[in-house]
Amino acid sequence: MTFLERSHLDIIRAVDLHGSMTAAANALHLTQSALSHSMRKLEDRVGVKLWHREGRSLRLTSAGNYLLTTANRLIPQFVHAEEQLAQFARGERGTLRIGMECHPCYQWLQKIVTPYLRAWPLVDFEVKQKFQFGGIGALFAYEIDLLVTPDPLRKKSLHFEPVFDYEQVLVVSSEHPLGEKDNVIPQQLGEEVLFTYPVSQDRLDIYTYFLAPAGMTVRKQKVVESTDIMLQMVACGRGVAALPRWLVEEFSEKYPVRAVRLGASGVQKQIFLGVRRTDLEVDYLNAFMELARNYSEHS
């Protein structure tokens, strides 16, 4: 017999988010008595308490925590399905929400977006950079439909496909002494100021694959969100950066900077597109992946 309804999941999420039955009821446009009655009825049906009531505050029981975890997983899927159905009803194909875990890849993405939008005029298109649960979590939580990342995480329910290879290089001013070298060693960066994107240090390749294995770090790290500003700072001799070689070459006519190999063998990387396996048959999503593959093969 069915006794768990979507409304129960909405309620337990709202109480967790807003902190009380009263606030949750307001957010869900219900009366507090209706909300409380619905949850008491569920507790009676399943024979287990979902909250411990401590004065005016509520504390989830183990069963309540389980239901909240389930709600956080399922409700985004309901919302996504409803949005898709509404778009179909309006004659649209759907929405392609792309998540970016690769700051420099915005330059690459810009070259693919225009032909894609022209080919699929009935598909809504969004690009997201900040996620509640990180890039992989955003795929699982249906926050995004496709993830652009240099760091795939192999999961049975996800599919990751490499779309292009690149080399991560050190970027220095054309007047920097290191600009005359074919490659650098970690010890040569000990007194440098390093400009990076706003991501955690364990996600920065120059630390993971170059500095950390040698037990080295830089004198100072400064976060810069804009690639243009970062390259201007480097060009003016304020510090160095680590970027894909293709991006440095693209900007080399605009800014007097040079690319230097990190170590004798360099730091080789790939960019992957990740999707949920259940979405592999979605035509407009497949079309974007095909466009990305073809662009990378001919660039």
PDB file of C-alpha atoms in Angstrom:
ATOM      1  CA  MET A   1       0.000   0.000   0.000  1.00  0.00           C
ATOM      2  CA  THR A   2       1.355   3.415  -0.974  1.00  0.00           C
ATOM      3  CA  PHE A   3       1.733   5.877   1.875  1.00  0.00           C
ATOM      4  CA  LEU A   4       4.787   7.953   0.961  1.00  0.00           C
ATOM      5  CA  GLU A   5       3.972  10.895  -1.282  1.00  0.00           C
ATOM      6  CA  ARG A   6       6.032  13.617  -2.897  1.00  0.00           C
ATOM      7  CA  SER A   7       4.451  16.146  -0.532  1.00  0.00           C
ATOM      8  CA  HIS A   8       6.127  14.376   2.400  1.00  0.00           C
ATOM      9  CA  LEU A   9       9.515  14.764   0.715  1.00  0.00           C
ATOM     10  CA  ASP A  10       8.837  18.437   0.010  1.00  0.00           C
ATOM     11  CA  ILE A  11       7.874  19.006   3.638  1.00  0.00           C
ATOM     12  CA  ILE A  12      10.895  17.336   5.219  1.00  0.00           C
ATOM     13  CA  ARG A  13      13.230  19.270   2.875  1.00  0.00           C
ATOM     14  CA  ALA A  14      11.475  22.537   3.661  1.00  0.00           C
ATOM     15  CA  VAL A  15      11.655  21.976   7.427  1.00  0.00           C
ATOM     16  CA  ASP A  16      15.363  21.174   7.137  1.00  0.00           C
ATOM     17  CA  LEU A  17      15.968  24.251   4.981  1.00  0.00           C
ATOM     18  CA  HIS A  18      13.856  26.755   6.940  1.00  0.00           C
ATOM     19  CA  GLY A  19      14.322  25.381  10.443  1.00  0.00           C
ATOM     20  CA  SER A  20      10.747  25.064  11.681  1.00  0.00           C
ATOM     21  CA  MET A  21       7.288  23.776  10.780  1.00  0.00           C
ATOM     22  CA  THR A  22       5.957  27.335  10.648  1.00  0.00           C
ATOM     23  CA  ALA A  23       8.612  28.579   8.234  1.00  0.00           C
ATOM     24  CA  ALA A  24       8.291  25.437   6.112  1.00  0.00           C
ATOM     25  CA  ALA A  25       4.522  25.860   5.935  1.00  0.00           C
ATOM     26  CA  ASN A  26       4.934  29.456   4.747  1.00  0.00           C
ATOM     27  CA  ALA A  27       7.452  28.417   2.103  1.00  0.00           C
ATOM     28  CA  LEU A  28       5.136  25.662   0.822  1.00  0.00           C
ATOM     29  CA  HIS A  29       2.017  27.873   1.012  1.00  0.00           C
ATOM     30  CA  LEU A  30       0.345  25.538   3.493  1.00  0.00           C
ATOM     31  CA  THR A  31      -1.107  26.056   6.923  1.00  0.00           C
ATOM     32  CA  GLN A  32       1.033  24.777   9.770  1.00  0.00           C
ATOM     33  CA  SER A  33      -1.784  22.526  10.929  1.00  0.00           C
ATOM     34  CA  ALA A  34      -2.090  20.928   7.480  1.00  0.00           C
ATOM     35  CA  LEU A  35       1.643  20.349   7.304  1.00  0.00           C
ATOM     36  CA  SER A  36       1.834  18.892  10.808  1.00  0.00           C
ATOM     37  CA  HIS A  37      -1.194  16.670  10.171  1.00  0.00           C
ATOM     38  CA  SER A  38       0.331  15.298   6.972  1.00  0.00           C
ATOM     39  CA  MET A  39       3.592  14.341   8.679  1.00  0.00           C
ATOM     40  CA  ARG A  40       1.867  12.886  11.776  1.00  0.00           C
ATOM     41  CA  LYS A  41      -0.275  10.753   9.507  1.00  0.00           C
ATOM     42  CA  LEU A  42       2.859   9.495   7.734  1.00  0.00           C
ATOM     43  CA  GLU A  43       4.517   8.705  11.076  1.00  0.00           C
ATOM     44  CA  ASP A  44       1.422   6.754  12.152  1.00  0.00           C
ATOM     45  CA  ARG A  45       1.315   4.818   8.870  1.00  0.00           C
ATOM     46  CA  VAL A  46       4.985   3.788   8.919  1.00  0.00           C
ATOM     47  CA  GLY A  47       5.102   3.340  12.696  1.00  0.00           C
ATOM     48  CA  VAL A  48       8.227   5.435  13.272  1.00  0.00           C
ATOM     49  CA  LYS A  49       8.942   8.989  14.399  1.00  0.00           C
ATOM     50  CA  LEU A  50      10.676  11.351  11.974  1.00  0.00           C
ATOM     51  CA  TRP A  51      11.461  14.089  14.495  1.00  0.00           C
ATOM     52  CA  HIS A  52      12.209  14.451  18.166  1.00  0.00           C
ATOM     53  CA  ARG A  53      10.385  17.538  19.389  1.00  0.00           C
ATOM     54  CA  GLU A  54      12.514  19.536  21.827  1.00  0.00           C
ATOM     55  CA  GLY A  55      10.421  22.523  22.848  1.00  0.00           C
ATOM     56  CA  ARG A  56       9.862  24.513  19.665  1.00  0.00           C
ATOM     57  CA  SER A  57      12.772  22.914  17.809  1.00  0.00           C
ATOM     58  CA  LEU A  58      12.819  19.677  15.827  1.00  0.00           C
ATOM     59  CA  ARG A  59      15.640  17.163  15.581  1.00  0.00           C
ATOM     60  CA  LEU A  60      15.530  14.457  12.940  1.00  0.00           C
ATOM     61  CA  THR A  61      15.544  10.824  14.014  1.00  0.00           C
ATOM     62  CA  SER A  62      17.534   8.232  12.088  1.00  0.00           C
ATOM     63  CA  ALA A  63      14.418   7.519  10.036  1.00  0.00           C
ATOM     64  CA  GLY A  64      13.959  11.238   9.451  1.00  0.00           C
ATOM     65  CA  ASN A  65      17.550  11.629   8.267  1.00  0.00           C
ATOM     66  CA  TYR A  66      17.055   8.732   5.862  1.00  0.00           C
ATOM     67  CA  LEU A  67      13.898  10.331   4.459  1.00  0.00           C
ATOM     68  CA  LEU A  68      15.676  13.697   4.111  1.00  0.00           C
ATOM     69  CA  THR A  69      18.541  12.073   2.198  1.00  0.00           C
ATOM     70  CA  THR A  70      16.010  10.392  -0.077  1.00  0.00           C
ATOM     71  CA  ALA A  71      14.169  13.680  -0.589  1.00  0.00           C
ATOM     72  CA  ASN A  72      17.398  15.516  -1.493  1.00  0.00           C
ATOM     73  CA  ARG A  73      18.087  12.879  -4.125  1.00  0.00           C
ATOM     74  CA  LEU A  74      14.600  12.534  -5.609  1.00  0.00           C
ATOM     75  CA  ILE A  75      13.061  16.013  -5.501  1.00  0.00           C
ATOM     76  CA  PRO A  76      15.595  17.533  -7.963  1.00  0.00           C
ATOM     77  CA  GLN A  77      14.697  14.710 -10.370  1.00  0.00           C
ATOM     78  CA  PHE A  78      10.999  15.511 -10.021  1.00  0.00           C
ATOM     79  CA  VAL A  79      11.688  19.203 -10.640  1.00  0.00           C
ATOM     80  CA  HIS A  80      13.860  18.397 -13.656  1.00  0.00           C
ATOM     81  CA  ALA A  81      11.182  16.120 -15.132  1.00  0.00           C
ATOM     82  CA  GLU A  82       8.491  18.755 -14.611  1.00  0.00           C
ATOM     83  CA  GLU A  83      10.623  21.411 -16.301  1.00  0.00           C
ATOM     84  CA  GLN A  84      11.271  19.109 -19.251  1.00  0.00           C
ATOM     85  CA  LEU A  85       7.564  18.255 -19.632  1.00  0.00           C
ATOM     86  CA  ALA A  86       6.649  21.954 -19.486  1.00  0.00           C
ATOM     87  CA  GLN A  87       9.147  22.670 -22.249  1.00  0.00           C
ATOM     88  CA  PHE A  88       7.729  19.896 -24.402  1.00  0.00           C
ATOM     89  CA  ALA A  89       4.262  21.372 -23.838  1.00  0.00           C
ATOM     90  CA  ARG A  90       5.562  24.737 -25.108  1.00  0.00           C
ATOM     91  CA  GLY A  91       6.992  23.084 -28.209  1.00  0.00           C
ATOM     92  CA  GLU A  92      10.569  23.245 -26.954  1.00  0.00           C
ATOM     93  CA  ARG A  93      12.984  20.313 -26.997  1.00  0.00           C
ATOM     94  CA  GLY A  94      14.375  20.709 -23.476  1.00  0.00           C
ATOM     95  CA  THR A  95      17.273  22.333 -21.629  1.00  0.00           C
ATOM     96  CA  LEU A  96      20.974  21.601 -21.864  1.00  0.00           C
ATOM     97  CA  ARG A  97      22.629  22.740 -18.618  1.00  0.00           C
ATOM     98  CA  ILE A  98      26.408  22.630 -18.854  1.00  0.00           C
ATOM     99  CA  GLY A  99      28.547  22.665 -15.720  1.00  0.00           C
ATOM    100  CA  MET A 100      32.114  23.963 -15.940  1.00  0.00           C
ATOM    101  CA  GLU A 101      34.953  22.653 -13.768  1.00  0.00           C
ATOM    102  CA  CYS A 102      37.541  24.053 -16.150  1.00  0.00           C
ATOM    103  CA  HIS A 103      37.948  27.841 -16.092  1.00  0.00           C
ATOM    104  CA  PRO A 104      40.078  28.095 -19.266  1.00  0.00           C
ATOM    105  CA  CYS A 105      37.503  25.979 -21.121  1.00  0.00           C
ATOM    106  CA  TYR A 106      35.185  28.958 -21.410  1.00  0.00           C
ATOM    107  CA  GLN A 107      37.317  30.045 -24.386  1.00  0.00           C
ATOM    108  CA  TRP A 108      36.816  26.602 -25.947  1.00  0.00           C
ATOM    109  CA  LEU A 109      33.101  26.529 -25.118  1.00  0.00           C
ATOM    110  CA  GLN A 110      32.488  29.863 -26.817  1.00  0.00           C
ATOM    111  CA  LYS A 111      33.574  28.365 -30.149  1.00  0.00           C
ATOM    112  CA  ILE A 112      31.035  25.535 -29.854  1.00  0.00           C
ATOM    113  CA  VAL A 113      28.046  27.423 -28.468  1.00  0.00           C
ATOM    114  CA  THR A 114      27.197  29.492 -31.557  1.00  0.00           C
ATOM    115  CA  PRO A 115      26.977  26.601 -34.057  1.00  0.00           C
ATOM    116  CA  TYR A 116      25.100  24.539 -31.463  1.00  0.00           C
ATOM    117  CA  LEU A 117      22.505  27.227 -30.771  1.00  0.00           C
ATOM    118  CA  ARG A 118      21.951  27.681 -34.499  1.00  0.00           C
ATOM    119  CA  ALA A 119      21.511  23.942 -35.029  1.00  0.00           C
ATOM    120  CA  TRP A 120      19.180  23.484 -32.026  1.00  0.00           C
ATOM    121  CA  PRO A 121      17.031  26.641 -31.758  1.00  0.00           C
ATOM    122  CA  LEU A 122      14.371  24.947 -29.588  1.00  0.00           C
ATOM    123  CA  VAL A 123      16.819  23.835 -26.884  1.00  0.00           C
ATOM    124  CA  ASP A 124      17.292  26.150 -23.927  1.00  0.00           C
ATOM    125  CA  PHE A 125      20.975  26.537 -22.983  1.00  0.00           C
ATOM    126  CA  GLU A 126      22.552  27.313 -19.609  1.00  0.00           C
ATOM    127  CA  VAL A 127      26.133  27.361 -18.313  1.00  0.00           C
ATOM    128  CA  LYS A 128      26.788  26.914 -14.592  1.00  0.00           C
ATOM    129  CA  GLN A 129      30.034  27.200 -12.680  1.00  0.00           C
ATOM    130  CA  LYS A 130      28.991  26.974  -9.034  1.00  0.00           C
ATOM    131  CA  PHE A 131      27.281  23.847  -7.765  1.00  0.00           C
ATOM    132  CA  GLN A 132      25.796  22.896  -4.412  1.00  0.00           C
ATOM    133  CA  PHE A 133      27.553  19.518  -4.367  1.00  0.00           C
ATOM    134  CA  GLY A 134      30.488  19.985  -6.761  1.00  0.00           C
ATOM    135  CA  GLY A 135      30.514  18.996 -10.431  1.00  0.00           C
ATOM    136  CA  ILE A 136      29.995  15.251 -10.005  1.00  0.00           C
ATOM    137  CA  GLY A 137      27.396  15.854  -7.318  1.00  0.00           C
ATOM    138  CA  ALA A 138      25.632  18.305  -9.628  1.00  0.00           C
ATOM    139  CA  LEU A 139      25.224  15.557 -12.239  1.00  0.00           C
ATOM    140  CA  PHE A 140      23.800  13.152  -9.662  1.00  0.00           C
ATOM    141  CA  ALA A 141      21.507  15.872  -8.248  1.00  0.00           C
ATOM    142  CA  TYR A 142      20.218  16.891 -11.706  1.00  0.00           C
ATOM    143  CA  GLU A 143      21.576  20.415 -11.289  1.00  0.00           C
ATOM    144  CA  ILE A 144      23.331  20.032 -14.648  1.00  0.00           C
ATOM    145  CA  ASP A 145      23.117  17.672 -17.646  1.00  0.00           C
ATOM    146  CA  LEU A 146      26.706  17.768 -18.877  1.00  0.00           C
ATOM    147  CA  LEU A 147      29.967  18.423 -17.025  1.00  0.00           C
ATOM    148  CA  VAL A 148      33.144  19.813 -18.596  1.00  0.00           C
ATOM    149  CA  THR A 149      36.036  18.695 -16.408  1.00  0.00           C
ATOM    150  CA  PRO A 150      39.718  17.700 -16.509  1.00  0.00           C
ATOM    151  CA  ASP A 151      39.153  15.374 -13.525  1.00  0.00           C
ATOM    152  CA  PRO A 152      36.539  12.665 -14.248  1.00  0.00           C
ATOM    153  CA  LEU A 153      35.292  10.406 -11.475  1.00  0.00           C
ATOM    154  CA  ARG A 154      34.404   6.947 -12.721  1.00  0.00           C
ATOM    155  CA  LYS A 155      30.933   5.925 -11.564  1.00  0.00           C
ATOM    156  CA  LYS A 156      28.696   3.245 -13.084  1.00  0.00           C
ATOM    157  CA  SER A 157      25.825   5.680 -13.592  1.00  0.00           C
ATOM    158  CA  LEU A 158      28.020   8.309 -15.302  1.00  0.00           C
ATOM    159  CA  HIS A 159      29.699   8.349 -18.706  1.00  0.00           C
ATOM    160  CA  PHE A 160      32.874  10.382 -19.297  1.00  0.00           C
ATOM    161  CA  GLU A 161      34.314  10.926 -22.738  1.00  0.00           C
ATOM    162  CA  PRO A 162      37.626  12.661 -23.534  1.00  0.00           C
ATOM    163  CA  VAL A 163      37.217  15.378 -26.155  1.00  0.00           C
ATOM    164  CA  PHE A 164      40.684  16.889 -26.394  1.00  0.00           C
ATOM    165  CA  ASP A 165      44.235  16.640 -25.081  1.00  0.00           C
ATOM    166  CA  TYR A 166      46.272  19.580 -23.896  1.00  0.00           C
ATOM    167  CA  GLU A 167      49.491  20.449 -22.112  1.00  0.00           C
ATOM    168  CA  GLN A 168      49.502  22.524 -18.926  1.00  0.00           C
ATOM    169  CA  VAL A 169      52.378  25.028 -19.124  1.00  0.00           C
ATOM    170  CA  LEU A 170      53.941  27.776 -17.063  1.00  0.00           C
ATOM    171  CA  VAL A 171      53.056  31.252 -18.355  1.00  0.00           C
ATOM    172  CA  VAL A 172      55.613  34.008 -17.836  1.00  0.00           C
ATOM    173  CA  SER A 173      56.247  37.507 -19.116  1.00  0.00           C
ATOM    174  CA  SER A 174      58.296  37.685 -22.315  1.00  0.00           C
ATOM    175  CA  GLU A 175      60.932  39.513 -20.232  1.00  0.00           C
ATOM    176  CA  HIS A 176      60.999  36.927 -17.428  1.00  0.00           C
ATOM    177  CA  PRO A 177      64.325  35.013 -17.164  1.00  0.00           C
ATOM    178  CA  LEU A 178      62.429  31.695 -17.238  1.00  0.00           C
ATOM    179  CA  GLY A 179      60.985  32.642 -20.617  1.00  0.00           C
ATOM    180  CA  GLU A 180      64.308  31.796 -22.228  1.00  0.00           C
ATOM    181  CA  LYS A 181      64.173  28.180 -21.021  1.00  0.00           C
ATOM    182  CA  ASP A 182      62.630  25.141 -22.712  1.00  0.00           C
ATOM    183  CA  ASN A 183      61.372  23.826 -19.386  1.00  0.00           C
ATOM    184  CA  VAL A 184      61.517  24.588 -15.676  1.00  0.00           C
ATOM    185  CA  ILE A 185      61.989  22.530 -12.525  1.00  0.00           C
ATOM    186  CA  PRO A 186      59.897  22.999  -9.337  1.00  0.00           C
ATOM    187  CA  GLN A 187      62.758  24.599  -7.414  1.00  0.00           C
ATOM    188  CA  GLN A 188      62.816  27.518  -9.886  1.00  0.00           C
ATOM    189  CA  LEU A 189      59.346  28.622  -8.777  1.00  0.00           C
ATOM    190  CA  GLY A 190      60.079  28.871  -5.066  1.00  0.00           C
ATOM    191  CA  GLU A 191      60.262  32.690  -5.090  1.00  0.00           C
ATOM    192  CA  GLU A 192      57.460  33.289  -7.584  1.00  0.00           C
ATOM    193  CA  VAL A 193      53.959  34.723  -7.148  1.00  0.00           C
ATOM    194  CA  LEU A 194      51.534  32.247  -8.732  1.00  0.00           C
ATOM    195  CA  PHE A 195      48.194  33.423 -10.158  1.00  0.00           C
ATOM    196  CA  THR A 196      45.472  30.745 -10.115  1.00  0.00           C
ATOM    197  CA  TYR A 197      41.747  30.399 -10.666  1.00  0.00           C
ATOM    198  CA  PRO A 198      39.544  30.212  -7.545  1.00  0.00           C
ATOM    199  CA  VAL A 199      39.651  26.440  -7.036  1.00  0.00           C
ATOM    200  CA  SER A 200      41.088  24.384  -4.199  1.00  0.00           C
ATOM    201  CA  GLN A 201      44.824  23.712  -4.321  1.00  0.00           C
ATOM    202  CA  ASP A 202      44.311  19.968  -4.730  1.00  0.00           C
ATOM    203  CA  ARG A 203      42.500  20.707  -8.010  1.00  0.00           C
ATOM    204  CA  LEU A 204      45.377  22.754  -9.453  1.00  0.00           C
ATOM    205  CA  ASP A 205      47.577  20.681 -11.760  1.00  0.00           C
ATOM    206  CA  ILE A 206      50.704  22.737 -11.129  1.00  0.00           C
ATOM    207  CA  TYR A 207      50.562  21.679  -7.471  1.00  0.00           C
ATOM    208  CA  THR A 208      49.345  18.109  -7.973  1.00  0.00           C
ATOM    209  CA  TYR A 209      51.662  17.080 -10.818  1.00  0.00           C
ATOM    210  CA  PHE A 210      54.616  19.461 -10.503  1.00  0.00           C
ATOM    211  CA  LEU A 211      55.225  21.240  -7.196  1.00  0.00           C
ATOM    212  CA  ALA A 212      53.843  18.809  -4.601  1.00  0.00           C
ATOM    213  CA  PRO A 213      55.755  15.706  -5.807  1.00  0.00           C
ATOM    214  CA  ALA A 214      58.987  17.713  -5.395  1.00  0.00           C
ATOM    215  CA  GLY A 215      57.957  18.997  -1.962  1.00  0.00           C
ATOM    216  CA  MET A 216      57.933  22.566  -3.290  1.00  0.00           C
ATOM    217  CA  THR A 217      55.548  25.499  -3.203  1.00  0.00           C
ATOM    218  CA  VAL A 218      55.598  29.114  -4.388  1.00  0.00           C
ATOM    219  CA  ARG A 219      56.285  32.263  -2.393  1.00  0.00           C
ATOM    220  CA  LYS A 220      52.685  33.419  -2.726  1.00  0.00           C
ATOM    221  CA  GLN A 221      49.485  32.339  -4.455  1.00  0.00           C
ATOM    222  CA  LYS A 222      46.953  34.901  -5.674  1.00  0.00           C
ATOM    223  CA  VAL A 223      43.476  34.055  -6.942  1.00  0.00           C
ATOM    224  CA  VAL A 224      42.247  35.710 -10.157  1.00  0.00           C
ATOM    225  CA  GLU A 225      38.885  34.828 -11.708  1.00  0.00           C
ATOM    226  CA  SER A 226      39.405  36.357 -15.156  1.00  0.00           C
ATOM    227  CA  THR A 227      41.797  34.822 -17.688  1.00  0.00           C
ATOM    228  CA  ASP A 228      42.318  38.235 -19.300  1.00  0.00           C
ATOM    229  CA  ILE A 229      43.255  39.874 -16.000  1.00  0.00           C
ATOM    230  CA  MET A 230      45.509  36.948 -15.107  1.00  0.00           C
ATOM    231  CA  LEU A 231      47.448  37.265 -18.376  1.00  0.00           C
ATOM    232  CA  GLN A 232      47.701  41.037 -18.001  1.00  0.00           C
ATOM    233  CA  MET A 233      49.217  40.555 -14.541  1.00  0.00           C
ATOM    234  CA  VAL A 234      51.701  38.011 -15.915  1.00  0.00           C
ATOM    235  CA  ALA A 235      52.579  40.224 -18.891  1.00  0.00           C
ATOM    236  CA  CYS A 236      53.372  43.080 -16.506  1.00  0.00           C
ATOM    237  CA  GLY A 237      55.768  40.895 -14.539  1.00  0.00           C
ATOM    238  CA  ARG A 238      53.617  40.628 -11.410  1.00  0.00           C
ATOM    239  CA  GLY A 239      53.848  36.838 -11.294  1.00  0.00           C
ATOM    240  CA  VAL A 240      53.417  33.608 -13.247  1.00  0.00           C
ATOM    241  CA  ALA A 241      50.490  31.297 -14.011  1.00  0.00           C
ATOM    242  CA  ALA A 242      49.784  27.754 -15.208  1.00  0.00           C
ATOM    243  CA  LEU A 243      47.406  27.468 -18.161  1.00  0.00           C
ATOM    244  CA  PRO A 244      46.759  25.185 -21.156  1.00  0.00           C
ATOM    245  CA  ARG A 245      49.262  25.743 -23.971  1.00  0.00           C
ATOM    246  CA  TRP A 246      46.472  26.276 -26.516  1.00  0.00           C
ATOM    247  CA  LEU A 247      45.062  29.120 -24.435  1.00  0.00           C
ATOM    248  CA  VAL A 248      48.457  30.818 -24.099  1.00  0.00           C
ATOM    249  CA  GLU A 249      49.011  30.571 -27.854  1.00  0.00           C
ATOM    250  CA  GLU A 250      45.575  32.045 -28.469  1.00  0.00           C
ATOM    251  CA  PHE A 251      46.358  35.076 -26.293  1.00  0.00           C
ATOM    252  CA  SER A 252      50.036  35.440 -27.262  1.00  0.00           C
ATOM    253  CA  GLU A 253      49.323  38.153 -29.858  1.00  0.00           C
ATOM    254  CA  LYS A 254      47.337  40.141 -27.317  1.00  0.00           C
ATOM    255  CA  TYR A 255      49.751  39.873 -24.379  1.00  0.00           C
ATOM    256  CA  PRO A 256      53.592  39.582 -24.352  1.00  0.00           C
ATOM    257  CA  VAL A 257      53.728  36.223 -22.551  1.00  0.00           C
ATOM    258  CA  ARG A 258      55.504  32.919 -23.167  1.00  0.00           C
ATOM    259  CA  ALA A 259      54.693  29.284 -22.440  1.00  0.00           C
ATOM    260  CA  VAL A 260      57.362  27.171 -20.738  1.00  0.00           C
ATOM    261  CA  ARG A 261      57.115  23.400 -20.239  1.00  0.00           C
ATOM    262  CA  LEU A 262      56.642  22.168 -16.666  1.00  0.00           C
ATOM    263  CA  GLY A 263      59.452  19.642 -16.300  1.00  0.00           C
ATOM    264  CA  ALA A 264      61.254  17.798 -19.060  1.00  0.00           C
ATOM    265  CA  SER A 265      58.181  15.753 -20.041  1.00  0.00           C
ATOM    266  CA  GLY A 266      55.538  18.388 -19.404  1.00  0.00           C
ATOM    267  CA  VAL A 267      52.157  18.010 -17.710  1.00  0.00           C
ATOM    268  CA  GLN A 268      49.742  16.317 -20.127  1.00  0.00           C
ATOM    269  CA  LYS A 269      45.991  16.519 -19.492  1.00  0.00           C
ATOM    270  CA  GLN A 270      42.635  15.806 -21.116  1.00  0.00           C
ATOM    271  CA  ILE A 271      39.252  17.518 -21.021  1.00  0.00           C
ATOM    272  CA  PHE A 272      36.264  15.224 -20.532  1.00  0.00           C
ATOM    273  CA  LEU A 273      32.531  15.622 -21.030  1.00  0.00           C
ATOM    274  CA  GLY A 274      30.512  13.786 -18.396  1.00  0.00           C
ATOM    275  CA  VAL A 275      26.815  12.881 -18.574  1.00  0.00           C
ATOM    276  CA  ARG A 276      24.378  10.573 -16.813  1.00  0.00           C
ATOM    277  CA  ARG A 277      24.192   7.229 -18.643  1.00  0.00           C
ATOM    278  CA  THR A 278      20.412   7.468 -18.648  1.00  0.00           C
ATOM    279  CA  ASP A 279      20.733  10.609 -20.821  1.00  0.00           C
ATOM    280  CA  LEU A 280      23.013   9.102 -23.460  1.00  0.00           C
ATOM    281  CA  GLU A 281      20.086   8.746 -25.867  1.00  0.00           C
ATOM    282  CA  VAL A 282      18.996  12.393 -25.588  1.00  0.00           C
ATOM    283  CA  ASP A 283      19.471  13.702 -29.120  1.00  0.00           C
ATOM    284  CA  TYR A 284      20.292  17.338 -28.369  1.00  0.00           C
ATOM    285  CA  LEU A 285      22.807  16.308 -25.688  1.00  0.00           C
ATOM    286  CA  ASN A 286      24.472  13.844 -28.074  1.00  0.00           C
ATOM    287  CA  ALA A 287      24.609  16.571 -30.708  1.00  0.00           C
ATOM    288  CA  PHE A 288      26.602  18.821 -28.383  1.00  0.00           C
ATOM    289  CA  MET A 289      29.073  16.020 -27.601  1.00  0.00           C
ATOM    290  CA  GLU A 290      29.466  15.261 -31.299  1.00  0.00           C
ATOM    291  CA  LEU A 291      30.098  18.934 -32.068  1.00  0.00           C
ATOM    292  CA  ALA A 292      32.704  19.060 -29.297  1.00  0.00           C
ATOM    293  CA  ARG A 293      34.481  15.965 -30.646  1.00  0.00           C
ATOM    294  CA  ASN A 294      34.513  17.275 -34.200  1.00  0.00           C
ATOM    295  CA  TYR A 295      35.788  20.711 -33.185  1.00  0.00           C
ATOM    296  CA  SER A 296      38.618  19.201 -31.161  1.00  0.00           C
ATOM    297  CA  GLU A 297      39.639  16.857 -33.978  1.00  0.00           C
ATOM    298  CA  HIS A 298      39.905  19.715 -36.475  1.00  0.00           C
ATOM    299  CA  SER A 299      41.372  22.416 -34.209  1.00  0.00           C
TER     300      SER A 299
END
